[in-house]
XYZ file of C-alpha atoms in Angstrom:
173
model
C 53.194 249.099 68.334
C 55.237 246.680 66.168
C 53.107 243.601 65.536
C 53.493 240.194 63.952
C 51.518 236.939 63.814
C 53.332 233.823 64.956
C 53.028 230.241 66.001
C 54.581 229.832 69.415
C 56.540 226.609 69.788
C 55.554 223.816 72.124
C 58.083 222.694 74.740
C 59.457 219.826 72.646
C 60.163 221.937 69.565
C 61.479 224.876 71.616
C 63.838 222.527 73.493
C 65.088 220.989 70.225
C 65.705 224.427 68.696
C 67.480 225.638 71.847
C 69.646 222.491 71.820
C 70.629 223.273 68.219
C 71.608 226.774 69.349
C 73.714 225.202 72.098
C 75.486 222.954 69.593
C 76.183 225.917 67.333
C 77.690 227.907 70.208
C 79.751 224.887 71.294
C 81.231 224.753 67.777
C 82.264 228.410 67.857
C 79.352 229.948 65.978
C 78.736 233.519 67.109
C 75.962 236.021 66.498
C 72.691 237.098 68.063
C 70.895 233.998 69.327
C 67.263 234.641 70.318
C 66.582 233.375 73.840
C 64.541 230.137 73.893
C 61.449 232.026 75.069
C 61.544 234.147 71.906
C 61.765 231.222 69.459
C 58.699 231.081 67.208
C 57.559 230.682 63.614
C 56.542 234.015 62.089
C 53.460 233.922 59.895
C 53.418 237.597 58.941
C 55.185 240.752 60.103
C 52.797 243.712 60.085
C 55.024 246.494 61.393
C 53.452 249.399 63.229
C 49.768 248.842 63.871
C 46.828 248.847 66.224
C 46.351 245.511 67.969
C 42.575 245.541 68.528
C 41.612 246.016 64.883
C 44.155 243.496 63.703
C 43.133 240.938 66.314
C 39.461 241.313 65.287
C 40.374 240.851 61.621
C 42.421 237.743 62.386
C 39.606 236.318 64.515
C 37.234 236.852 61.589
C 39.078 234.199 59.588
C 38.776 230.447 60.108
C 41.917 228.351 60.330
C 42.303 224.639 59.722
C 44.814 222.353 61.377
C 48.480 222.312 60.468
C 51.680 220.631 61.543
C 55.174 222.063 61.924
C 57.983 219.614 61.185
C 61.676 220.518 61.126
C 63.255 219.225 57.909
C 66.634 220.933 57.765
C 68.539 224.116 58.364
C 69.530 226.950 56.092
C 70.591 230.559 55.836
C 69.036 233.793 54.592
C 70.522 237.244 54.098
C 73.742 236.119 52.479
C 74.369 233.513 55.139
C 74.019 235.745 58.180
C 70.622 234.461 59.384
C 70.591 230.775 60.327
C 67.237 229.033 60.652
C 65.536 225.691 60.999
C 63.601 224.887 57.830
C 59.996 223.865 58.383
C 58.448 221.351 56.001
C 55.888 222.931 53.699
C 52.517 221.826 55.075
C 49.345 222.713 53.132
C 47.527 223.634 56.354
C 50.364 225.905 57.475
C 50.515 227.633 54.101
C 46.743 228.181 54.210
C 46.966 229.671 57.718
C 49.713 232.027 56.559
C 47.712 233.065 53.483
C 44.619 233.832 55.570
C 46.635 235.866 58.092
C 48.229 237.826 55.269
C 44.871 238.370 53.535
C 43.324 239.702 56.764
C 46.176 242.216 57.082
C 45.909 243.297 53.457
C 42.164 243.942 53.872
C 43.043 246.348 56.696
C 45.494 248.185 54.462
C 48.764 246.835 55.856
C 51.664 246.969 53.400
C 53.538 243.689 53.507
C 56.976 242.970 52.082
C 55.716 240.797 49.203
C 58.447 238.160 49.524
C 57.384 234.527 49.133
C 56.667 232.934 52.495
C 59.313 230.466 53.690
C 58.368 228.822 57.010
C 61.330 228.800 59.394
C 62.473 229.267 62.991
C 65.330 231.749 63.368
C 68.239 230.340 65.382
C 70.856 233.085 64.947
C 71.109 236.547 63.398
C 74.389 238.125 62.273
C 75.867 234.638 62.342
C 79.560 234.021 61.917
C 80.797 230.444 61.786
C 84.373 229.194 61.862
C 85.548 227.623 58.608
C 84.632 223.953 58.468
C 81.773 223.994 60.986
C 78.980 221.686 59.817
C 75.862 223.716 60.577
C 73.587 220.843 59.575
C 75.295 218.511 62.058
C 74.802 221.103 64.804
C 71.072 221.211 64.031
C 70.626 217.475 63.396
C 68.983 216.811 66.761
C 66.038 219.020 65.771
C 65.363 217.201 62.484
C 61.973 215.540 62.384
C 60.718 217.215 65.560
C 57.136 218.316 64.994
C 54.104 219.847 66.636
C 50.449 220.401 65.842
C 49.400 224.026 65.474
C 46.700 224.819 68.020
C 46.691 228.609 67.955
C 48.006 231.706 66.246
C 49.454 234.424 68.454
C 49.417 238.138 67.749
C 52.727 239.354 69.125
C 54.173 242.738 69.977
C 57.880 243.317 69.362
C 59.713 245.888 71.486
C 63.323 246.668 70.657
C 65.909 247.380 73.334
C 69.716 247.383 73.498
C 69.749 243.567 73.815
C 67.491 242.938 70.808
C 63.767 242.308 70.581
C 61.425 241.362 73.414
C 58.149 239.720 72.399
C 54.812 239.832 74.215
C 51.663 237.982 73.234
C 48.766 240.423 72.886
C 46.133 237.953 71.674
C 45.489 234.426 70.417
C 43.268 232.847 67.798
C 42.320 229.164 67.932
C 43.111 226.804 65.068
C 40.464 224.122 64.548
């Protein structure tokens, strides 16, 4: 099963991100927009794995509090992946490091790229010339939430994209 660790968004942050998606669409931006229920912040993508062992390893770590705050928008992958930038929070970075360390101890091979906290708004994005992406996402700026739990998620691919299911949670203290 394809697994990843994530922070699921609270209603306020999910609504703000979905509103940004709506603004983008209204301004002619096209691409693959994840449905609001799929919006999340990925901590670590593990790939194929066994959920029980990974969940036990993640539960064996202790996690301190963190806060997610939207501070901008940006693009990855040559401009084709649009995301909300999340302010670097020491607690969030520590949570991500501990999740990654737990996976490495189990022998997972991770991509090795530096971690950049973000919420994906659109994949394979194409924007008309002159569209101000930042203005479309402005309503989400400054929206924040406290991290209360980490979710171990399963990703299943189908013809419409990925469908995510929570397979376990770990409390953040």
